[in-house]
PDB file of C-alpha atoms in Angstrom:
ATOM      1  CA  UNK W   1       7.526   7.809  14.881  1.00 56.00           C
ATOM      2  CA  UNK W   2       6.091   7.574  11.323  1.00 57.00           C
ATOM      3  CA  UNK W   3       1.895   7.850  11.163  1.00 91.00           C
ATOM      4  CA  UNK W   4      -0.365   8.582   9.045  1.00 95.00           C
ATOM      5  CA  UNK W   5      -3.952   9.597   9.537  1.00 95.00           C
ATOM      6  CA  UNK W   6      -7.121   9.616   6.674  1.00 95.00           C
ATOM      7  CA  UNK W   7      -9.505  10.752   9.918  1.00 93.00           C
ATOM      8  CA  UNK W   8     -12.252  10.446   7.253  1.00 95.00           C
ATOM      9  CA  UNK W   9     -13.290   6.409   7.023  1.00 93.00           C
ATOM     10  CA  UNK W  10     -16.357   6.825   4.690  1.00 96.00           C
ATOM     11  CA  UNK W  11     -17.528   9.694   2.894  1.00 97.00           C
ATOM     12  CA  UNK W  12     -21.010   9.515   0.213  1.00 97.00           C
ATOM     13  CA  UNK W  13     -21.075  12.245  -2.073  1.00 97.00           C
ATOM     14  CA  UNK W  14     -23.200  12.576  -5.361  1.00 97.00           C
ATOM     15  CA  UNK W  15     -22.292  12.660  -8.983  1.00 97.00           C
ATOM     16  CA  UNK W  16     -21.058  15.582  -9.949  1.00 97.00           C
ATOM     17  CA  UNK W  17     -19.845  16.789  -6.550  1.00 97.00           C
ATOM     18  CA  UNK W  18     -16.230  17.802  -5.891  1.00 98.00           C
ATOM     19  CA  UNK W  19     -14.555  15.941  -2.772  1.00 98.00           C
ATOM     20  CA  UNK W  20     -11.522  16.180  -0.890  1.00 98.00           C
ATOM     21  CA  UNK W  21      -9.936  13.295   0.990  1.00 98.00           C
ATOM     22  CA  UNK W  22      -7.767  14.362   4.271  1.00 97.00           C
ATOM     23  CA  UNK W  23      -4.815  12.903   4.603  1.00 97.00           C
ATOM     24  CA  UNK W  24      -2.378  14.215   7.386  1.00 97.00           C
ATOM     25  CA  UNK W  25       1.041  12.780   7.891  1.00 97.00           C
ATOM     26  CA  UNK W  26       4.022  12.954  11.073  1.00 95.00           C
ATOM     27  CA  UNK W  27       7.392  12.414  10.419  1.00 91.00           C
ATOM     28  CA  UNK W  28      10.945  13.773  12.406  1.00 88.00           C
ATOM     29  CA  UNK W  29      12.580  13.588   9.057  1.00 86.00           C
ATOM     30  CA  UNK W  30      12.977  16.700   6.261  1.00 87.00           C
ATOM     31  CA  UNK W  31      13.319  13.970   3.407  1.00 88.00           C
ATOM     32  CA  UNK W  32      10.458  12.172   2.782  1.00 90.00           C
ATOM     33  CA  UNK W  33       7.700  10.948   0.021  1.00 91.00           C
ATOM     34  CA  UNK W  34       4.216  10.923  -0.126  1.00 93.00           C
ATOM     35  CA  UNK W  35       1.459   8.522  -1.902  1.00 93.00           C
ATOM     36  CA  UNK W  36      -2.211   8.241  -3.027  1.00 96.00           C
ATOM     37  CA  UNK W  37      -3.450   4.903  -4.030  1.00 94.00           C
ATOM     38  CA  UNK W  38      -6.502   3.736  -5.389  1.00 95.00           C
ATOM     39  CA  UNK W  39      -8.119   0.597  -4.265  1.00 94.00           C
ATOM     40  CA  UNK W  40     -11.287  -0.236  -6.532  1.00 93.00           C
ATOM     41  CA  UNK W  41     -14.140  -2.589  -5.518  1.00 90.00           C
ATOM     42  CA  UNK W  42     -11.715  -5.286  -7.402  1.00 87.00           C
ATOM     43  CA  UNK W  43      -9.048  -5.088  -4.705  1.00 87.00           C
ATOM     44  CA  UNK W  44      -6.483  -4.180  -6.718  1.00 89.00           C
ATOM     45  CA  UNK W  45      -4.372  -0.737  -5.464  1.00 91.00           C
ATOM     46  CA  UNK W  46      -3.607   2.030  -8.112  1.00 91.00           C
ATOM     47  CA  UNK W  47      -1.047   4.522  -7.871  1.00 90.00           C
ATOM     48  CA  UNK W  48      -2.018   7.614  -8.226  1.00 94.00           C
ATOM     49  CA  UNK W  49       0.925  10.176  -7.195  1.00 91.00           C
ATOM     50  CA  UNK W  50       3.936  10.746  -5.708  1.00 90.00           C
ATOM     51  CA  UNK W  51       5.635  13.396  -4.075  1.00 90.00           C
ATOM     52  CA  UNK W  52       8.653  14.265  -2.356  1.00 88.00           C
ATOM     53  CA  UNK W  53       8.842  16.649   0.857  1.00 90.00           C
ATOM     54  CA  UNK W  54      11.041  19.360  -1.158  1.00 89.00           C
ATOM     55  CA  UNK W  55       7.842  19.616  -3.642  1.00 86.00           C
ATOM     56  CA  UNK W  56       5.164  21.537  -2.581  1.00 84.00           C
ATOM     57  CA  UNK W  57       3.741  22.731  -5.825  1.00 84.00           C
ATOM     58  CA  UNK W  58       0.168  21.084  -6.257  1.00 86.00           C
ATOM     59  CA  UNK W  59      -0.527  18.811  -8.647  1.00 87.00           C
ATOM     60  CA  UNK W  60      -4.074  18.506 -11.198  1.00 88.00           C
ATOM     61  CA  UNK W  61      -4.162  15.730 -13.207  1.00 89.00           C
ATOM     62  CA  UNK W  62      -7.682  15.631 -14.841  1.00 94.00           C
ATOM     63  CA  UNK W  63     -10.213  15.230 -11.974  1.00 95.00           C
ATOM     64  CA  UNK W  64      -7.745  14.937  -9.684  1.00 96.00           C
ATOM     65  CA  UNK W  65      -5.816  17.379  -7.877  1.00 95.00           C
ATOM     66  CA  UNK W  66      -3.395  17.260  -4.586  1.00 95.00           C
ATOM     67  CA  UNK W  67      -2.573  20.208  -2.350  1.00 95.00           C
ATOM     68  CA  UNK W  68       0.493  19.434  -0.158  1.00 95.00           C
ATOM     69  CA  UNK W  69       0.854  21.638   2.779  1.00 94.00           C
ATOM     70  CA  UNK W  70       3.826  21.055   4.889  1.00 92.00           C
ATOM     71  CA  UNK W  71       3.283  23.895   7.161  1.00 93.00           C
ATOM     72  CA  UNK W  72      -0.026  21.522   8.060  1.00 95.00           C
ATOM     73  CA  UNK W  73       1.806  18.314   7.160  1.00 95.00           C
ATOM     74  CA  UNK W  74      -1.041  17.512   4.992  1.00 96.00           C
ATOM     75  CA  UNK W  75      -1.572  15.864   1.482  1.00 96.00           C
ATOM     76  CA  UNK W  76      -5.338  16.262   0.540  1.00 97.00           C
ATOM     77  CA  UNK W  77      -6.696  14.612  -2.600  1.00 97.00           C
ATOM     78  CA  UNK W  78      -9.474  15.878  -3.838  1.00 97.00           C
ATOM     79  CA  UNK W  79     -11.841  14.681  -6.854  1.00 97.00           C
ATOM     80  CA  UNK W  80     -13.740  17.357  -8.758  1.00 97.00           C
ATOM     81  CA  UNK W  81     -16.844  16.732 -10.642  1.00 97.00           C
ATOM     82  CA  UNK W  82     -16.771  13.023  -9.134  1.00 97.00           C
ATOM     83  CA  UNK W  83     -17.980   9.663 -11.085  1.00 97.00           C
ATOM     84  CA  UNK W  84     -19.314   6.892 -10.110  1.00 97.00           C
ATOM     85  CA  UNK W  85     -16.257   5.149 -11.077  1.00 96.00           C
ATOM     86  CA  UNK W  86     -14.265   7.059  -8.445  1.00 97.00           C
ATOM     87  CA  UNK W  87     -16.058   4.601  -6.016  1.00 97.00           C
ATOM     88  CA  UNK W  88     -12.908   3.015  -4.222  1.00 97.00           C
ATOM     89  CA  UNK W  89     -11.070   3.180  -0.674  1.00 96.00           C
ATOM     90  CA  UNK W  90      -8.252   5.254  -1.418  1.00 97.00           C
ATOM     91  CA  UNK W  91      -4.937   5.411   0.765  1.00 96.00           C
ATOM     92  CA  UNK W  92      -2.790   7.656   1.234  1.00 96.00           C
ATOM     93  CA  UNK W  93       0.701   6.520   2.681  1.00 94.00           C
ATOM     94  CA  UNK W  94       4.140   7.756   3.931  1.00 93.00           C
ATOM     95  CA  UNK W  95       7.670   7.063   2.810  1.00 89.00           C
ATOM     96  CA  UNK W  96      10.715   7.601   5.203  1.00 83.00           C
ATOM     97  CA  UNK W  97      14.011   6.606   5.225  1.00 77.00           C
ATOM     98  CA  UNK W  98      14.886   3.921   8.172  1.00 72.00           C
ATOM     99  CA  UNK W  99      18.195   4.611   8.998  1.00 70.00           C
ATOM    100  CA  UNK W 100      19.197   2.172  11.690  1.00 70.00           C
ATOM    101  CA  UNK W 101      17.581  -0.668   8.995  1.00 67.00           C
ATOM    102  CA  UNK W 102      18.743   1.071   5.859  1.00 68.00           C
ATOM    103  CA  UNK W 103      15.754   1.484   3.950  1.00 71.00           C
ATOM    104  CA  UNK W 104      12.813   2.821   3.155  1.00 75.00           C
ATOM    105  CA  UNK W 105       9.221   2.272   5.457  1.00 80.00           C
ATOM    106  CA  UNK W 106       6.455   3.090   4.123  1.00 85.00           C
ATOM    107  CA  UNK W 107       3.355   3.561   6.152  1.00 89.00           C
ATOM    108  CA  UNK W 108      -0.208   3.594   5.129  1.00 92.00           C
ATOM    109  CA  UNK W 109      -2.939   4.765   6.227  1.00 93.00           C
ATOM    110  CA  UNK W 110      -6.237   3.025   7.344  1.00 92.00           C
ATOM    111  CA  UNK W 111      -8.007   4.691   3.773  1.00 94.00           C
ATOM    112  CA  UNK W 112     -11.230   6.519   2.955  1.00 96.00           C
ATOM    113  CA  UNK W 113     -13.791   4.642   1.484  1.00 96.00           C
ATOM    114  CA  UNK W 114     -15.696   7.195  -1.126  1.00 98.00           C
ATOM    115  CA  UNK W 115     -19.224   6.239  -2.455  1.00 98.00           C
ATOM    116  CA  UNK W 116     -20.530   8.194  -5.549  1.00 98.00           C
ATOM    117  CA  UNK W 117     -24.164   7.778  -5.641  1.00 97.00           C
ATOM    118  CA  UNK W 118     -25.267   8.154  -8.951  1.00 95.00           C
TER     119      UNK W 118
ATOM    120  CA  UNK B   1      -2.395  -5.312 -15.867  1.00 76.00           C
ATOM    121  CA  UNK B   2       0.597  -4.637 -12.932  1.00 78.00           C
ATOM    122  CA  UNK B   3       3.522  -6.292 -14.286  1.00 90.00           C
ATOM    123  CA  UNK B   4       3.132  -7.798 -10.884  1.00 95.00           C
ATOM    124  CA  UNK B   5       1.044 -11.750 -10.707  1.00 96.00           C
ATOM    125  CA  UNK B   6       0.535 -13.400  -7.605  1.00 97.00           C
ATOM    126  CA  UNK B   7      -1.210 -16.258  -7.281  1.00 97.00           C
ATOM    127  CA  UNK B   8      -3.749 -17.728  -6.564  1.00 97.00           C
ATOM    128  CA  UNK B   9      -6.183 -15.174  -6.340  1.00 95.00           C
ATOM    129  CA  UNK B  10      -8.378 -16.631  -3.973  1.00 96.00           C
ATOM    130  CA  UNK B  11      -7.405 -19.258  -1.195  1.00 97.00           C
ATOM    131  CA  UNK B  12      -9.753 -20.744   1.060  1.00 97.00           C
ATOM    132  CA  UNK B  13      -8.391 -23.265   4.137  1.00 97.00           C
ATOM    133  CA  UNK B  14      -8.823 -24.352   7.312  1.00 97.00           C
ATOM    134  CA  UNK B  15      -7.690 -23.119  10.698  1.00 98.00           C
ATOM    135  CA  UNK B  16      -4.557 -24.949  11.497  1.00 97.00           C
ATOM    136  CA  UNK B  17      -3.388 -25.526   7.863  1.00 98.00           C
ATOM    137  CA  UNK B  18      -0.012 -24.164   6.351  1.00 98.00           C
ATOM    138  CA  UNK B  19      -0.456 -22.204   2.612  1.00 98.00           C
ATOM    139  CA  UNK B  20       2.491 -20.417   0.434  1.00 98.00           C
ATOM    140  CA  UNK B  21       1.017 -17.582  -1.688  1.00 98.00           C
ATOM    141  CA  UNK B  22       3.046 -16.576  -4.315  1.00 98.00           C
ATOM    142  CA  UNK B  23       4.146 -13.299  -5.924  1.00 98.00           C
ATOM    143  CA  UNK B  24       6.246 -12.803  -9.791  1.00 97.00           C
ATOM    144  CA  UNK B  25       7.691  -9.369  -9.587  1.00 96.00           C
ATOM    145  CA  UNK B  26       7.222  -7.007 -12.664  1.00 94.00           C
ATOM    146  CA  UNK B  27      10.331  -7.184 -14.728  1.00 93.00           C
ATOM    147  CA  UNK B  28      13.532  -5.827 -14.261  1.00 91.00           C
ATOM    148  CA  UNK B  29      12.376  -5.468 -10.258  1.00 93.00           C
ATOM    149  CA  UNK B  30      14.858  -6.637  -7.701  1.00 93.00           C
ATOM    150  CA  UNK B  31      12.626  -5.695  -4.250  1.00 92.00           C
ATOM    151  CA  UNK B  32       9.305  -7.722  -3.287  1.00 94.00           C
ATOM    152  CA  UNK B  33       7.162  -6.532  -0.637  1.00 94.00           C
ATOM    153  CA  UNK B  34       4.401  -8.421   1.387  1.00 96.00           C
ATOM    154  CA  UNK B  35       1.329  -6.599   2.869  1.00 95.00           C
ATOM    155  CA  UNK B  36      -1.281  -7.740   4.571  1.00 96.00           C
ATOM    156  CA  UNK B  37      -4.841  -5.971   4.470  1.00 93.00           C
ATOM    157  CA  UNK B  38      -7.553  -7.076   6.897  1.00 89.00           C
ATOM    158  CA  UNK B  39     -10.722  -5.614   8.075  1.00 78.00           C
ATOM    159  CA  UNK B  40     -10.004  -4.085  11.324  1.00 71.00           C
ATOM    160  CA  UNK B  41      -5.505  -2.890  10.782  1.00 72.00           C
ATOM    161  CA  UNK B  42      -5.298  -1.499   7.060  1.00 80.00           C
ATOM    162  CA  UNK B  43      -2.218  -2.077   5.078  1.00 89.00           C
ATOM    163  CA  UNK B  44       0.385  -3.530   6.983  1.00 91.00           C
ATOM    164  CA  UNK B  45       4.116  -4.593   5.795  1.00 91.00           C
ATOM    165  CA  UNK B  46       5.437  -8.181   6.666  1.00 94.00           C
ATOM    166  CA  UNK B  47       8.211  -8.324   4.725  1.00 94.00           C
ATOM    167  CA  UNK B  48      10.877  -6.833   2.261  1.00 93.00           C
ATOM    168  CA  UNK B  49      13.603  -8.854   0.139  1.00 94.00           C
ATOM    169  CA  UNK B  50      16.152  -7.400  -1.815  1.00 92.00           C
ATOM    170  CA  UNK B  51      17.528  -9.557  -4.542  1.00 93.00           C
ATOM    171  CA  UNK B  52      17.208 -12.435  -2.649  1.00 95.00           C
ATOM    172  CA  UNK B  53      18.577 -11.279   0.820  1.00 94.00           C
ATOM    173  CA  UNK B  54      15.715  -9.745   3.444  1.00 93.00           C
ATOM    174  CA  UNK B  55      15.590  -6.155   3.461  1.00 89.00           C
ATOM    175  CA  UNK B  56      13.587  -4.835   6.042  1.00 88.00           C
ATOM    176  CA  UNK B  57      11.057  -6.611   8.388  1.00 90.00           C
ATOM    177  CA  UNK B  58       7.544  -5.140   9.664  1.00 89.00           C
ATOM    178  CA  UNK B  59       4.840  -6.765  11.486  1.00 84.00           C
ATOM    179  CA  UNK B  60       4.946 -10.542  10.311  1.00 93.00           C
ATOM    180  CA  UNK B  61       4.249 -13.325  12.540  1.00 95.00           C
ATOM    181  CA  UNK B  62       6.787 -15.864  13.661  1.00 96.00           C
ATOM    182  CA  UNK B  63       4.181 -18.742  11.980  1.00 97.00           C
ATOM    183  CA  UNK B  64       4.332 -16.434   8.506  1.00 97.00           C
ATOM    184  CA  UNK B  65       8.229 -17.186   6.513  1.00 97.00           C
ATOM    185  CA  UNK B  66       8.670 -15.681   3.064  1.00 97.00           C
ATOM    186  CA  UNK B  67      11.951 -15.622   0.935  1.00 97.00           C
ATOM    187  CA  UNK B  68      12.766 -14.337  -2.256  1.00 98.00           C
ATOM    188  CA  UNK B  69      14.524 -17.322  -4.804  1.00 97.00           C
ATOM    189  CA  UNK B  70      17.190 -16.703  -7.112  1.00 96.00           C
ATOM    190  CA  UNK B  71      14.714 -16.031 -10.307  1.00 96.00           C
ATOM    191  CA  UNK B  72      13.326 -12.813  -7.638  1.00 96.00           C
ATOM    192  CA  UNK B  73       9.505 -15.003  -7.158  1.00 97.00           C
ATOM    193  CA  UNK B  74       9.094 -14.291  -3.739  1.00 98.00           C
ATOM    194  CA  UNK B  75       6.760 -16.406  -1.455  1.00 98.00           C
ATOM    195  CA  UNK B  76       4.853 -16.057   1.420  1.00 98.00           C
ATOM    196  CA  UNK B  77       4.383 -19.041   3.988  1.00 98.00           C
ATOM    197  CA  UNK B  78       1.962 -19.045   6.553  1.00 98.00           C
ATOM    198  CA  UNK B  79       1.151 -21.720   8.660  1.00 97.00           C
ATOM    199  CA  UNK B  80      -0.899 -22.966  11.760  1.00 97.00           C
ATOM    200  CA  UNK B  81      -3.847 -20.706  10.225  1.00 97.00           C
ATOM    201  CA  UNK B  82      -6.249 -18.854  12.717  1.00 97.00           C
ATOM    202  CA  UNK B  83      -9.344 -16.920  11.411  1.00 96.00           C
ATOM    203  CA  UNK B  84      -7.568 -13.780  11.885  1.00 94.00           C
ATOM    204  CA  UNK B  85      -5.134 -14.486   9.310  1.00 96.00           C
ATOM    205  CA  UNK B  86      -8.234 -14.096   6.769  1.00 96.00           C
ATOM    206  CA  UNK B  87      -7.168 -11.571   4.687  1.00 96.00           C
ATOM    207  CA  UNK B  88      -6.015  -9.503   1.680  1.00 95.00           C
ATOM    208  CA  UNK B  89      -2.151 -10.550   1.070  1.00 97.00           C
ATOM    209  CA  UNK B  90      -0.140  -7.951  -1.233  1.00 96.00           C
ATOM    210  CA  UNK B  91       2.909  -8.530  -2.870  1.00 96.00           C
ATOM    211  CA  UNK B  92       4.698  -5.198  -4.408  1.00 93.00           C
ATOM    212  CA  UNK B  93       7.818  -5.093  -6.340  1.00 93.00           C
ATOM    213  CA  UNK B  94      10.226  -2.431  -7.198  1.00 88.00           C
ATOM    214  CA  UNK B  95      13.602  -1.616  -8.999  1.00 84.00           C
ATOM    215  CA  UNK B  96      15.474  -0.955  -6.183  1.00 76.00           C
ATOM    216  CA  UNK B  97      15.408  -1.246  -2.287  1.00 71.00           C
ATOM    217  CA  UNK B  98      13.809   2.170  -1.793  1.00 66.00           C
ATOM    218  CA  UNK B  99       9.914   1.756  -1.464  1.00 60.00           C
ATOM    219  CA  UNK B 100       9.375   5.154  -3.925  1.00 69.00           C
ATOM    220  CA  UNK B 101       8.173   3.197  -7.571  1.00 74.00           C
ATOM    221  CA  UNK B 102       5.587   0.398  -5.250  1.00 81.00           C
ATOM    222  CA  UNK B 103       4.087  -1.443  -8.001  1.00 88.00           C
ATOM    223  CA  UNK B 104       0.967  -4.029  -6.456  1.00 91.00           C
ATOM    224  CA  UNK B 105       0.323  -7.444  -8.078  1.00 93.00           C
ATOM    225  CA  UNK B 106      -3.826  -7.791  -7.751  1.00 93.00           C
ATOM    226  CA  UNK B 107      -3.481  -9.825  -4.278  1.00 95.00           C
ATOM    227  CA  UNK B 108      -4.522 -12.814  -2.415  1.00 97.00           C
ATOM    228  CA  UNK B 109      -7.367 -13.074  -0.756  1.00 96.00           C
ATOM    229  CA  UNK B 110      -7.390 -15.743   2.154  1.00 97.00           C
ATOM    230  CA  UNK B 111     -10.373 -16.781   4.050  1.00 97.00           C
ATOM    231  CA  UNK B 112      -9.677 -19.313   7.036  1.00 97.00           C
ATOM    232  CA  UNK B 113     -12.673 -21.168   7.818  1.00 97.00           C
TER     233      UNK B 113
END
């Protein structure tokens, strides 16, 4: 069975504050990927990162940073020094191969909504 | 801007009505992806085609049909409307069948009234 779980639906923080989005994952396979995307009050989603199960090194990219644990089969996504502008539901989602279909199923999960209160 | 334009961007119908939403995939993309987002279930995948053929199939309803035409526009069908089908309709496109490069047009939003 594939899941993944933001256990985390709304979260307020103020400007400035550093926050961390859960994001916790299940999968029986040892090859898989893992997302972050960005859905802004204009509906739209963003990408935000990638990473496959053999890549456990965090990643920073400005703000942003992403600490994948797969001894906790977690990819957290936290925002440091957050903007108002970060405002958005953001989901994080699982990629696995299906084998009996032959491709790959991706699973999201039901996002984190994050208000930054100016 | 995505690469990815589906149109139209806003769709309001009646219950009981048929509408095809329509997704251009970003160039050079063979896959198309439908998602639907409402309220209460998240993101969830309808339907994959591949270059024309379908790929893989998720949750879609037997009154939703897409397929995927020989330019790689894919469209979405869904008929006999309820108000649950209100929602956020994603199309994604990527190179190849693998869903690792997801690239999301802007979506559809449809409200059945």
């Amino acid at each position: 069975a594939q899941k993944v779980t933001q256990a985390q639906t709304e979260i307020s923080v103020v400007e400035k504050e550093d926050v961390t989005l859960d994001c916790v994952y299940e999968t029986r396979d040892t090859t898989y990927y893992l997302f972050w995307y960005k859905q802004p009050p204009s509906g739209e989603l963003v990408f935000l990162i990638r990473r496959n199960s053999f890549d456990e090194q965090n990643e920073i990219s400005g703000r942003y940073s992403w600490n994948f644990q797969k001894s906790t089969s977690s990819f957290n996504f936290t925002i440091t020094a957050s903007q108002v502008v970060d405002s958005a539901v953001y989901f994080c989602a699982l990629s696995e191969y299906h084998h009996s279909g032959g491709y790959q199923k991706v699973t999201f999960g039901i996002g984190t909504k994050l208000q930054v209160i100016p | 801007d995505s690469g990815v334009t589906q149109t139209p961007k806003h769709l309001i119908t009646a219950t009981g009505q048929r509408v095809t939403l329509r997704c251009s995939p970003r160039s050079g993309d063979l896959s198309v992806y439908w998602y639907q987002q409402s309220l209460d279930q998240g993101l969830q995948f309808l339907i994959q085609y591949y270059n024309g053929e379908e790929r893989a199939k998720g949750n879609i309803l037997e009154r939703f049909s897409a397929q995927q035409f020989p330019d790689l526009h894919s469209e979405l069908n869904l008929s006999s409307l309820e108000l649950g089908d209100s929602a956020l309709y994603f199309c994604a496109s990527s190179v190849g069948t693998g869903g690792l490069s997801y690239t999301f047009g802007s979506g559809t939003r449809l409200t059945v009234v």
